[in-house]
Coordinates of C-alpha atoms in Angstrom, one line a residue:
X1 CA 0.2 -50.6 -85.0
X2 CA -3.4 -49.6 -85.9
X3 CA -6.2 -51.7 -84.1
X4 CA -8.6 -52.3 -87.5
X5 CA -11.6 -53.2 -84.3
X6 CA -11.2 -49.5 -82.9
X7 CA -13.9 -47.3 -84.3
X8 CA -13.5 -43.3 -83.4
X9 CA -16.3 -41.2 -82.3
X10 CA -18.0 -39.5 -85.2
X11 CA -17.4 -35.7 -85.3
X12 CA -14.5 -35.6 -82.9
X13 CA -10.4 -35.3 -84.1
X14 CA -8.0 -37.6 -82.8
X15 CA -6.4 -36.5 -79.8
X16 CA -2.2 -35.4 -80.2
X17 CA 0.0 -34.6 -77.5
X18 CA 2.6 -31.3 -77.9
X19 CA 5.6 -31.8 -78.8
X20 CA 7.8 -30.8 -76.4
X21 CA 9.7 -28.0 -76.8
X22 CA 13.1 -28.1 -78.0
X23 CA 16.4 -26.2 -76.3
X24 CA 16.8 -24.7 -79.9
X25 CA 13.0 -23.2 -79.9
X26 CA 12.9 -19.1 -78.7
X27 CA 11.4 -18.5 -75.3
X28 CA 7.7 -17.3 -74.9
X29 CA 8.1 -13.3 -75.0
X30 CA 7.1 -11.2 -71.3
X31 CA 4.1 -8.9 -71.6
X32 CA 5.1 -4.8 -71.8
X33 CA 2.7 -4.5 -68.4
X34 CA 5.2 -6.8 -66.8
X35 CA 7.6 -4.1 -65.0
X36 CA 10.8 -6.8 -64.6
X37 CA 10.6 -6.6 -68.1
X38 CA 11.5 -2.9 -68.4
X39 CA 15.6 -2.1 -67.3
X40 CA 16.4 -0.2 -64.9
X41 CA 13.8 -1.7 -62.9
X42 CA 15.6 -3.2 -60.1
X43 CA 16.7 0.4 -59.3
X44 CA 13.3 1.9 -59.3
X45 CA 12.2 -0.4 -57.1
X46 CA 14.9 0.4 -54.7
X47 CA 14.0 4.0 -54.9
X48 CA 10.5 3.2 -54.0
X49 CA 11.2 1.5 -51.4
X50 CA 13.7 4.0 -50.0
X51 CA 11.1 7.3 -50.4
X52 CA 8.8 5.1 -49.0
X53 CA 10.8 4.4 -45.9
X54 CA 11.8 8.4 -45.7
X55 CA 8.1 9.1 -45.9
X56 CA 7.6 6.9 -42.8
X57 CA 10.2 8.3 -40.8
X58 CA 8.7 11.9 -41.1
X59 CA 5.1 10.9 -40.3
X60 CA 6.7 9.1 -37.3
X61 CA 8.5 12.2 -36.5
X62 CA 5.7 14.1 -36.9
X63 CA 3.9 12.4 -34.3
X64 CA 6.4 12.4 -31.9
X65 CA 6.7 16.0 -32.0
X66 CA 3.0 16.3 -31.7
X67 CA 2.4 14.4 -28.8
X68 CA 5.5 16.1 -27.1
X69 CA 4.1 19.6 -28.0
X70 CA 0.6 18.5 -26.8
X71 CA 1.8 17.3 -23.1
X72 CA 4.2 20.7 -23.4
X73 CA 0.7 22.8 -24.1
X74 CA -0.7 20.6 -21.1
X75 CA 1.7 20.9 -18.3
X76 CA 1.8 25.0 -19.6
X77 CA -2.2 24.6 -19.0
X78 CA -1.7 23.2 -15.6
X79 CA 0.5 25.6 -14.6
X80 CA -2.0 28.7 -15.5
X81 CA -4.6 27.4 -14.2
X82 CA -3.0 26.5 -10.6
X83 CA -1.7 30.1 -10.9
X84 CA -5.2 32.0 -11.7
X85 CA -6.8 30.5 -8.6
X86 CA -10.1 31.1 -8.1
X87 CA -10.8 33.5 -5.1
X88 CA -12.8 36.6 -4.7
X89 CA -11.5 40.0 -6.0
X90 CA -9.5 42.3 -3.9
X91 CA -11.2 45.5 -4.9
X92 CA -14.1 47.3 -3.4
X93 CA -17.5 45.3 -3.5
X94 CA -21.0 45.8 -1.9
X95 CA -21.6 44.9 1.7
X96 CA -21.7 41.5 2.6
X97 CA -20.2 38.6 4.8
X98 CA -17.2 37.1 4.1
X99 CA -17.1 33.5 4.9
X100 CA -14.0 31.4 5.1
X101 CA -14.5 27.4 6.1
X102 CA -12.8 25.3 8.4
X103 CA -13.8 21.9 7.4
X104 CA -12.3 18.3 7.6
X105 CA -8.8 17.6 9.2
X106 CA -6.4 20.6 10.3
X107 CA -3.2 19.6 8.4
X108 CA -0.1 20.6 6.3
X109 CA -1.8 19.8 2.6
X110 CA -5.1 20.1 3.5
X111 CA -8.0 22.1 2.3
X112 CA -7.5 23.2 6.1
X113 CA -4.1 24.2 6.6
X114 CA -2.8 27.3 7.6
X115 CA -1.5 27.8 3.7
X116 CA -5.1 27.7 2.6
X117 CA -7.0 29.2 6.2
X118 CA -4.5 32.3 6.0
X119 CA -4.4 33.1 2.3
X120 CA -8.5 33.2 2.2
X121 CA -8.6 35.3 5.5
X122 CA -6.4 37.9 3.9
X123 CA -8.5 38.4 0.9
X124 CA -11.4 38.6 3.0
X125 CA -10.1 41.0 5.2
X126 CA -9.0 43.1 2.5
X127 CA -12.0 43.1 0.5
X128 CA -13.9 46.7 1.3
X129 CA -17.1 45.3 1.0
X130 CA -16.7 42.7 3.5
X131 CA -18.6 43.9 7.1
X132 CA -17.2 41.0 9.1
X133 CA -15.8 37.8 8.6
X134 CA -17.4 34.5 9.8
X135 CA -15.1 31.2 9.9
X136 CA -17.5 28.3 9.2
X137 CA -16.2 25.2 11.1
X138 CA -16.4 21.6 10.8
X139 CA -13.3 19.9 11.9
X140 CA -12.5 17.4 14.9
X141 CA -9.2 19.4 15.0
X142 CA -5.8 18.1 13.8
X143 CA -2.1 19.8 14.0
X144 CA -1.7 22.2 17.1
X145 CA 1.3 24.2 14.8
X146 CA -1.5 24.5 12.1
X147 CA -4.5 25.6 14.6
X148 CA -1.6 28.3 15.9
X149 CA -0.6 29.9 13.0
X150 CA -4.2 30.3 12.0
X151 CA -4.9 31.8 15.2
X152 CA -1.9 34.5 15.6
X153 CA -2.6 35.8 12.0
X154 CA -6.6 36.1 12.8
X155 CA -5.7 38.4 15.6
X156 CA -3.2 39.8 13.9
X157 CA -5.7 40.6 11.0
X158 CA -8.1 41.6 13.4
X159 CA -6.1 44.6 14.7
X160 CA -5.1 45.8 11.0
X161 CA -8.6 46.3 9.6
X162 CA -10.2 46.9 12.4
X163 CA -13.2 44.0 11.2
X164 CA -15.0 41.3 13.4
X165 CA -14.6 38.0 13.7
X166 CA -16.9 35.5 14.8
X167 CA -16.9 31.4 14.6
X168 CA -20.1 29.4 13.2
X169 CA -19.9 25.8 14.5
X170 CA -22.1 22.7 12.0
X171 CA -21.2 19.8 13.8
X172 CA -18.2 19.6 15.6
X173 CA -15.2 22.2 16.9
X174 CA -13.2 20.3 19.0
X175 CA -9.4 20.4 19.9
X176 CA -7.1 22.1 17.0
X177 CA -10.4 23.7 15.8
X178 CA -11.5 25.2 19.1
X179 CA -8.2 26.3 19.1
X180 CA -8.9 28.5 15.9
X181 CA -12.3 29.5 17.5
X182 CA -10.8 30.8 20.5
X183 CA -9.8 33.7 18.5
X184 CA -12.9 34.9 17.0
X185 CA -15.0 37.6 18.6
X186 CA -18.4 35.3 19.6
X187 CA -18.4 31.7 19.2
X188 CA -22.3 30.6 17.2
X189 CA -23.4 26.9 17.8
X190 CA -26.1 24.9 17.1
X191 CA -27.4 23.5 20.5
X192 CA -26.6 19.6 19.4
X193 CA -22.7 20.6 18.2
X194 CA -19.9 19.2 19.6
X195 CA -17.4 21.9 20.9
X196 CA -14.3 21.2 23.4
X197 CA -12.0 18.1 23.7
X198 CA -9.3 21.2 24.9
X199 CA -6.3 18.8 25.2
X200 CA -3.2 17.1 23.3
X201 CA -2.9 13.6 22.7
X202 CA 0.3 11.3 21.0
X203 CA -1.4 8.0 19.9
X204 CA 0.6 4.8 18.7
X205 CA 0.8 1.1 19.2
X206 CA 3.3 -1.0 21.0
X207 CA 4.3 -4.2 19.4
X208 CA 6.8 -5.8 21.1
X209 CA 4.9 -8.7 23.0
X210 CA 3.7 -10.1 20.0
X211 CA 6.8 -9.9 18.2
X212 CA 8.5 -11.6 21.3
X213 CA 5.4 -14.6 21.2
X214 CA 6.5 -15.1 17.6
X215 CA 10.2 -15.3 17.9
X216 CA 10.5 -12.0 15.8
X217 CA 13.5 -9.6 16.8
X218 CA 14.1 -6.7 15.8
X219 CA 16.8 -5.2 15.0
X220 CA 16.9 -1.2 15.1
X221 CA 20.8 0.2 14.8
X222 CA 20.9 4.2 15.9
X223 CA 23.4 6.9 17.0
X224 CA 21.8 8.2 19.6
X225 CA 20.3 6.0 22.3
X226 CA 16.7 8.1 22.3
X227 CA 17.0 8.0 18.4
X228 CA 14.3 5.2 18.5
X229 CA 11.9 6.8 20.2
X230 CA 8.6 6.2 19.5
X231 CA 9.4 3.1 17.8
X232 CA 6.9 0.5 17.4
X233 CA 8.4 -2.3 17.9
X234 CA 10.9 -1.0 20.7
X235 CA 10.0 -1.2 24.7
X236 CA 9.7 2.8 26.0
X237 CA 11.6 3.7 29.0
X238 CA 10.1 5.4 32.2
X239 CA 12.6 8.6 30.9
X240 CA 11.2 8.0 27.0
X241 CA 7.4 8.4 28.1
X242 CA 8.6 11.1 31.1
X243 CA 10.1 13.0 28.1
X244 CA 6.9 12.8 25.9
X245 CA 4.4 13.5 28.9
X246 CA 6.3 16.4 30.0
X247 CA 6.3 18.1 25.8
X248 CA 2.7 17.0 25.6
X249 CA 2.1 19.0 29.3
X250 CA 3.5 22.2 27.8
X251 CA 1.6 22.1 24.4
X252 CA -1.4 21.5 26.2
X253 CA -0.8 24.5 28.8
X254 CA -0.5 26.9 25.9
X255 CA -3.7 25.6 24.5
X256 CA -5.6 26.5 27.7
X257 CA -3.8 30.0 27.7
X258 CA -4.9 30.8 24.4
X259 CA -8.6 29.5 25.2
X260 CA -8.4 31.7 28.1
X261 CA -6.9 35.0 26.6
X262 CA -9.7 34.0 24.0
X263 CA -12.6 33.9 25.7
X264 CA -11.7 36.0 29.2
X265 CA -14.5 36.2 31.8
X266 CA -16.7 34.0 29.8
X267 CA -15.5 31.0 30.8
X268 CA -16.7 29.0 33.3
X269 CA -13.3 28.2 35.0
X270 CA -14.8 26.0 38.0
X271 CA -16.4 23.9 36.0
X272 CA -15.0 20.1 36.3
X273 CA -12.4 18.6 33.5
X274 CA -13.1 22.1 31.6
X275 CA -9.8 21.6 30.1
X276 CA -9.5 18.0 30.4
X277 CA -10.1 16.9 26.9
X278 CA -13.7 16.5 27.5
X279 CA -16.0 17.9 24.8
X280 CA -19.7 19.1 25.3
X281 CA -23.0 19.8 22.9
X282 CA -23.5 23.1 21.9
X283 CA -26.0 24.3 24.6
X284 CA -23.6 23.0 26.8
X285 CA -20.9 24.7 25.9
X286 CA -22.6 28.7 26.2
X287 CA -23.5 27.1 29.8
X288 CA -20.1 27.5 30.1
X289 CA -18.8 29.6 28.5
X290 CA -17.1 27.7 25.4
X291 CA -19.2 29.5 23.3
X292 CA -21.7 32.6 22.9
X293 CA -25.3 32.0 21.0
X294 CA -26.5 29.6 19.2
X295 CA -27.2 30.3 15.4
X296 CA -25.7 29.7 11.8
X297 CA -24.6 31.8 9.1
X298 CA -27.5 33.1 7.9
X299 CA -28.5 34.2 11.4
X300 CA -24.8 36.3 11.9
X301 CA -24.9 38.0 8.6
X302 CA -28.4 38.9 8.9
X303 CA -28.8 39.8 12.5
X304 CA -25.2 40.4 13.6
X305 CA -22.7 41.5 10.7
X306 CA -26.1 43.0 9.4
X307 CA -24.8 42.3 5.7
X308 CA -27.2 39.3 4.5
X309 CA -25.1 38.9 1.2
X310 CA -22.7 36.1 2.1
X311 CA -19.4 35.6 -0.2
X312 CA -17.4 32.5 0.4
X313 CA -13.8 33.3 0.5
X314 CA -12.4 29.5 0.8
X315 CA -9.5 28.5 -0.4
X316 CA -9.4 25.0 -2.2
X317 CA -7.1 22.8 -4.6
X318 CA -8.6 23.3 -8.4
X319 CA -8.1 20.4 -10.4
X320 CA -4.5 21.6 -12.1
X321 CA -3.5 22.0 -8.2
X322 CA -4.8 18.0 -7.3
X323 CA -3.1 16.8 -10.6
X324 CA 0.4 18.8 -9.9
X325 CA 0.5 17.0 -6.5
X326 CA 0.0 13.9 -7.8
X327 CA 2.5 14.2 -10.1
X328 CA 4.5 15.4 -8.3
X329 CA 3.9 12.5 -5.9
X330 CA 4.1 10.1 -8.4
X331 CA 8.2 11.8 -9.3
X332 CA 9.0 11.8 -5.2
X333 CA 7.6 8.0 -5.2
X334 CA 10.1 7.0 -8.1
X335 CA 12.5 8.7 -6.4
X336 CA 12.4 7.3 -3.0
X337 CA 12.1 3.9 -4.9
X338 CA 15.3 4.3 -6.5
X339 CA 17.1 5.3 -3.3
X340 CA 15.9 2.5 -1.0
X341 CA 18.9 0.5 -1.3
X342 CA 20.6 2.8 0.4
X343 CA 20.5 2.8 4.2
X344 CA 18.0 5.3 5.7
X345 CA 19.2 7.9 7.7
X346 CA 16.8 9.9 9.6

């Protein structure tokens, strides 16, 4: 019913809802852009999809082959370059010195060892050019097996080319290192180096009164009842530490044979604790006759070898060499890892 008091606003129609649309009335049409509307399109999508998911694999593939061919091209690298070590040609050169160090520590896997010491000699020695050799050392000494190999092969190498030899001391040339010395022609210090310390030493540490203050025992099973020996945390016996004095005795007496047949008359034989372990400054030691002159490289090539062109013969881990060991390191570590649940046998 119409209110006759209700006035509408002038310009504007009355307002009219929709009518609702009736089950009998045609749906609204899709738009052509509207792909679903298209048949067949449930299967193109699927083949989208699956080309899609091909495409991935490849690229995955791809890279996966890449990066194995890329640490393949690395490892191949490595290898080269640890083979083409750097070291100073074999074939005839002008005159000069050859000059092989002897620095730091004298051990297995060292820039030291006998490995490295012995392979740079032999170039030297065989290089034409090369008037005399000098071995520049540096070392407080290390492994007595290291120190001998070094030494036989420098007399050995010695007698074959028929070349000189002579040691340059820096700072220090004791024990293992002297023992390298001794083989060399003339011995050249400075007058404030340290030469000597001509003995053999077994160092370790002894636990078992602690352990035995804090209640800790230890249990060590072995076949063998000297199969402990040297252990830690085990008592030694009067025969144990016989045993050890008596090898330590005979390394030490072929280390004073080899100074001796090394240095001959030169030496100073009376002199007290010579071949004690003491050590002595450089001016010291030509006192008695440890060692020759004093002087350094450039003095020897100049005014002894007389060939002032000095060519360093050392032989050092490269980079590919430092990275192989480590890896290689790395592989033994996993590998020990994995085995330590077994028992250790030794």
């Amino acid at each position: 019913m119409t209110d006759p008091t209700r006035t509408e606003p002038q310009g504007f129609e009355p307002f009219e809802r929709p009518a609702p649309l009736s089950s009998a009335q045609p749906a609204p049409t899709m738009s052509k852009n509207d792909p679903t509307s298209q048949p067949g399109w449930e299967r193109a999508t699927l083949e989208k999809l699956a080309f899609s998911a091909l495409r991935e694999q490849r690229a995955t593939r791809r890279w996966k082959t890449f990066v194995r061919l890329s640490w393949l091209a690395f490892f191949i690298f490595l290898v080269w370059f640890a083979m083409s070590r750097t070291s100073a040609s074999t074939t005839a050169s002008t005159a000069h010195t050859a000059v092989v160090e002897i620095k730091g520590e004298i051990a297995n896997g060292s820039d030291a060892s006998a490995e490295f010491v012995v392979a740079a000699l032999k170039t030297a020695f065989e290089d034409a050019g090369a008037k005399g050799v000098v071995l520049l050392i540096n070392s407080p000494g290390g492994s007595p097996v290291q120190a001998g190999i070094i030494n036989d092969e420098i007399k050995r190498l010695k007698a074959k080319h028929n070349k000189p030899v002579y040691a340059v001391v820096e700072e220090t040339c004791a024990s293992a290192a002297y023992y390298i010395a001794a083989a060399a022609d003339q011995i050249y210090v400075d007058k404030a180096s340290i030469v000597g310390s001509i003995g053999v030493l077994m160092d370790g540490f002894g636990f078992t009164g602690t352990m035995e203050k804090l209640g800790v025992e230890r249990r060590l099973l072995t076949a063998g009842e000297n199969k402990g020996f040297l252990d830690p945390f085990s008592p030694m016996s009067e025969p144990q530490r016989a045993h050890a004095q008596q090898m330590l005795d005979q390394i030490h007496t072929q280390f004073i044979n080899v100074v001796k047949a090394g240095r001959g008359d030169r030496l100073k034989l009376d002199t007290p604790g010579l071949f004690s372990g003491l050590f002595w400054s450089g001016q010291q030691a030509v006192d008695l006759g440890l060692a020759d002159h004093l002087g350094n490289v450039d003095y020897v090539a100049r005014e002894v070898i007389k060939a002032e062109d000095v060519i360093d013969y050392t032989r050092r881990d490269n980079v590919a060499e430092k990275l192989a060991k480590k890896f290689g390191a790395a592989m033994g570590n996993a590998s020990v890892s994995a085995l330590r649940s077994a028992p250790a046998l030794r």
